Coordinates of C-alpha atoms in Angstrom, one line a residue:
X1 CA 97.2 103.3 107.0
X2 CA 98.3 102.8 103.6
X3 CA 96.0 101.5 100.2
X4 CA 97.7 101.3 97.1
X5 CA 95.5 100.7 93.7
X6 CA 97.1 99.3 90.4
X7 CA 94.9 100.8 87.7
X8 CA 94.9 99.1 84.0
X9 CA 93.3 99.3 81.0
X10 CA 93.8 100.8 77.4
X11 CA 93.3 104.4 76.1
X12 CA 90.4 105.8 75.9
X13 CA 88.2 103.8 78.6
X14 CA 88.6 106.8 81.4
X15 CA 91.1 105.1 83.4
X16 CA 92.6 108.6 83.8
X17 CA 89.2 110.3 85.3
X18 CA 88.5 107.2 87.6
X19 CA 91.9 107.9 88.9
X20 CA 91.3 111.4 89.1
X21 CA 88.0 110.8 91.1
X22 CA 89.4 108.5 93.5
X23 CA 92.4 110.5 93.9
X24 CA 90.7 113.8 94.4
X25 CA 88.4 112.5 97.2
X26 CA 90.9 111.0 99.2
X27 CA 92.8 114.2 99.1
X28 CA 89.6 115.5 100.4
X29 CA 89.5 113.5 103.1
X30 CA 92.9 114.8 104.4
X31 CA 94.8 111.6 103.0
X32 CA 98.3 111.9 101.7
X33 CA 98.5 110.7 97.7
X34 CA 100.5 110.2 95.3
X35 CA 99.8 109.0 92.1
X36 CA 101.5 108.3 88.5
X37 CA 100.1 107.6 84.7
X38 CA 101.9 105.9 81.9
X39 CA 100.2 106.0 78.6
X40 CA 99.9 103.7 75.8
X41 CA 101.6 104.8 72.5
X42 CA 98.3 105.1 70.9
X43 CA 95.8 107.4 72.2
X44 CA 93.3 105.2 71.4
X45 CA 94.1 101.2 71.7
X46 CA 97.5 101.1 73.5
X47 CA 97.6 100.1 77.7
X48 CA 97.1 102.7 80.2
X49 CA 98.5 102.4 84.3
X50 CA 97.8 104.5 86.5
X51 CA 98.7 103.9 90.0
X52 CA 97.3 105.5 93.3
X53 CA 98.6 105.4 96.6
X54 CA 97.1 106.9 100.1
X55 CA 97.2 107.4 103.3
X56 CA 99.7 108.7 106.3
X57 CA 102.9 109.5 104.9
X58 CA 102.8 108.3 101.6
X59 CA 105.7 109.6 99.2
X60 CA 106.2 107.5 96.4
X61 CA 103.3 106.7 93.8
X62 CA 105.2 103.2 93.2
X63 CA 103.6 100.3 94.0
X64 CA 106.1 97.1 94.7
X65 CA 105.0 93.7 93.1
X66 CA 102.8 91.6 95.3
X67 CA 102.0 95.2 96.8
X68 CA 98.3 96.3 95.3
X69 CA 95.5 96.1 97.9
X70 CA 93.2 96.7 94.6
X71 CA 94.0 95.9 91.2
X72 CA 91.2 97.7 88.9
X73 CA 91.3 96.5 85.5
X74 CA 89.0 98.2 82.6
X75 CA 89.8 95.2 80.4
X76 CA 90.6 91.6 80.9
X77 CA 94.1 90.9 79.0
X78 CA 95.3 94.3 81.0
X79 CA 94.1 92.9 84.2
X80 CA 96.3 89.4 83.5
X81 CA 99.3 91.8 82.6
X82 CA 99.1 93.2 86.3
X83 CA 98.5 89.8 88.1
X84 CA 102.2 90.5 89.2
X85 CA 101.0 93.5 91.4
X86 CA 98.4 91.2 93.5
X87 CA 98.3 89.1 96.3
X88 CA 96.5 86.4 97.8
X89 CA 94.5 89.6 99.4
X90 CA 94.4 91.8 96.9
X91 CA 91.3 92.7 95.7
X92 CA 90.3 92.3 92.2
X93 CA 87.7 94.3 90.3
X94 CA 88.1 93.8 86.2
X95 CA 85.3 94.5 83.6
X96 CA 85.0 91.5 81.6
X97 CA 84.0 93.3 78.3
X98 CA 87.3 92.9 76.0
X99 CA 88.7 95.2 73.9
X100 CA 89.8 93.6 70.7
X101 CA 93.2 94.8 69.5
X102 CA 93.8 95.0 65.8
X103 CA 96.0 92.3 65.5
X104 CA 93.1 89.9 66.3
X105 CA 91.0 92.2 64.3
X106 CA 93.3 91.2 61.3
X107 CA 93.7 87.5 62.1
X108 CA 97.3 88.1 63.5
X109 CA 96.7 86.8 66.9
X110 CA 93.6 85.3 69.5
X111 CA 91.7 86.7 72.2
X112 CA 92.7 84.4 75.2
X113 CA 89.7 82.9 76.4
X114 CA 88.0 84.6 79.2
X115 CA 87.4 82.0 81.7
X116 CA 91.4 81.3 81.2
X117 CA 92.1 84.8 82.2
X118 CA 89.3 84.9 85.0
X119 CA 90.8 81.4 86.3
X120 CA 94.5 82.9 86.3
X121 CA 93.2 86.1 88.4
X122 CA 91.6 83.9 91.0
X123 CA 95.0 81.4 91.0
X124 CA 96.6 85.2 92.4
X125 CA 93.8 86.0 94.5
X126 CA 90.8 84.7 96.1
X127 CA 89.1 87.9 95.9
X128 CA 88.2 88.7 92.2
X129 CA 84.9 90.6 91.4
X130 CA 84.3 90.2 87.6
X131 CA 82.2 92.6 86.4
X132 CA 80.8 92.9 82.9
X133 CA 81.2 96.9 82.9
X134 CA 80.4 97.7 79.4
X135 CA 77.0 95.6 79.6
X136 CA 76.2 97.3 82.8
X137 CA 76.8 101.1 81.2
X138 CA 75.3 100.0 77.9
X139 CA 71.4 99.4 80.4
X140 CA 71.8 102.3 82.1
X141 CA 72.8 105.0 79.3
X142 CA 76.1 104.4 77.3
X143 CA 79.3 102.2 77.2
X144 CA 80.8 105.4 77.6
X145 CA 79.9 105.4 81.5
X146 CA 81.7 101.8 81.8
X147 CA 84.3 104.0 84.3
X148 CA 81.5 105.1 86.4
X149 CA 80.0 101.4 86.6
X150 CA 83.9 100.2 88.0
X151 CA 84.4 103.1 90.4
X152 CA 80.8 102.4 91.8
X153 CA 82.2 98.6 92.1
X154 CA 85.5 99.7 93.3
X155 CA 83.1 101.5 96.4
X156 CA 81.4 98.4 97.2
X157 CA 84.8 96.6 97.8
X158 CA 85.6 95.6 101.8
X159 CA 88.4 97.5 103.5
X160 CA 88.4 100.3 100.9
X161 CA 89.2 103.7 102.8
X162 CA 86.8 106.1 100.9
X163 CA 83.0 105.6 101.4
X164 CA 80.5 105.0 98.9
X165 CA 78.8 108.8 98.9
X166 CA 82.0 110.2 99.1
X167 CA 83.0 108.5 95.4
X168 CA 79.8 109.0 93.8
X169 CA 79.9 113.0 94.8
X170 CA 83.6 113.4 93.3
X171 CA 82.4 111.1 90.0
X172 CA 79.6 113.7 89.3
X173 CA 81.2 116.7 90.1
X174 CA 84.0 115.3 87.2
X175 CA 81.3 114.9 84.2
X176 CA 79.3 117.2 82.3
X177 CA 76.1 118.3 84.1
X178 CA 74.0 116.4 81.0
X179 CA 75.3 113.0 81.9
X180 CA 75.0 113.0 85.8
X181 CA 72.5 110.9 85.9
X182 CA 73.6 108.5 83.7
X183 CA 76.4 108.0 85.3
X184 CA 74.7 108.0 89.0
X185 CA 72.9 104.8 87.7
X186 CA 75.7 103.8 85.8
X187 CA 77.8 103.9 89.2
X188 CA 75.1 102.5 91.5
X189 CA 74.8 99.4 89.2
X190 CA 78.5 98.9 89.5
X191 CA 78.3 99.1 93.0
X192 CA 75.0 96.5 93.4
X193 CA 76.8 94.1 91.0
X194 CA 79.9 94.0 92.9
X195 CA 77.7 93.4 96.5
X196 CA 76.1 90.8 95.2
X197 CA 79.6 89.0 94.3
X198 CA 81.5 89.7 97.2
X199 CA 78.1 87.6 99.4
X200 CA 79.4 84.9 97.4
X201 CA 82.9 85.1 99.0

């Protein structure tokens, strides 16, 4: 068994830790993985990948086009970027809370309209979960827990080799003892909106 998840998103919204968490409890699992980051130029604003691959025998943290069993996308233009990386199976979990970039900000460019982007993710795949991961962490504490609200998505999705307990016990062990239980509801609401998506399917 293989799974290999494309991460996106832009500095600064934890794509990092989520990796880190998901990476960390499939290790503990006994699971071979291998994982790589590239960072934006900005620390703050500029795209972040991370990729994670696991399994038996895993050695490169590459994922081919066509090749992502999940694409996980902390921001909507970011998740369109990676379409290349999905299939017509590939799951699809993208928070559909955009981060502006300062050249809209300044009247430079426009935001592509969501429904555009959402429409282009499902043209690559039938199995897109939009999730609005920002509003979700904002109920239960903080936007700041948006990452716990997609990894708690990310364990709802079909097929996906670590189980739901497993995630949510790495994720806390990862943030301060203060915030634990914002994040726990922050992560259970990711995981309750995602359910109630994929009955749709």
């Amino acid at each position: 068994m293989k799974y290999n998840i494309q991460m996106v998103g832009v500095g600064g919204q934890g794509v990092l830790l989520a990796s880190m968490v998901i990476g960390e409890t499939a290790m503990r699992k006994g699971m071979d993985v291998t994982m790589s980051e590239v960072h934006g130029m900005a620390q703050r604003g500029g795209s972040v990948t991370s990729t994670i691959r696991m399994g038996d025998n895993v050695i490169s943290p590459l994922i081919p086009k066509g090749g992502a069993d999940l694409l996980l996308a902390f921001e909507p233009i970011e998740a369109y970027r990676s379409l290349e990386y999905a299939n017509k199976d590939t799951y699809i979990v993208a928070n559909t809370h955009p981060i502006i970039p300062i050249t809209v900000s300044m009247g430079a460019d426009e935001y592509p309209d969501l429904e555009y982007i959402i429409e282009k993710m499902r043209s690559a795949s039938s199995k897109v979960i939009p999730v609005n991961a920002t509003e979700i962490a904002i109920e239960f504490g903080g936007a700041i827990a948006t990452n716990s609200v997609l990894i708690g998505a990310v364990a709802a999705v079909k097929g996906f080799p670590l189980y739901v307990e497993e995630l949510k016990e790495s994720l806390l062990y990862r943030v301060p003892k203060k915030f634990r239980d914002m994040n726990e509801r922050a992560f259970q609401g990711g995981y309750q909106a995602a359910m109630e998506i994929m009955d749709q399917f």
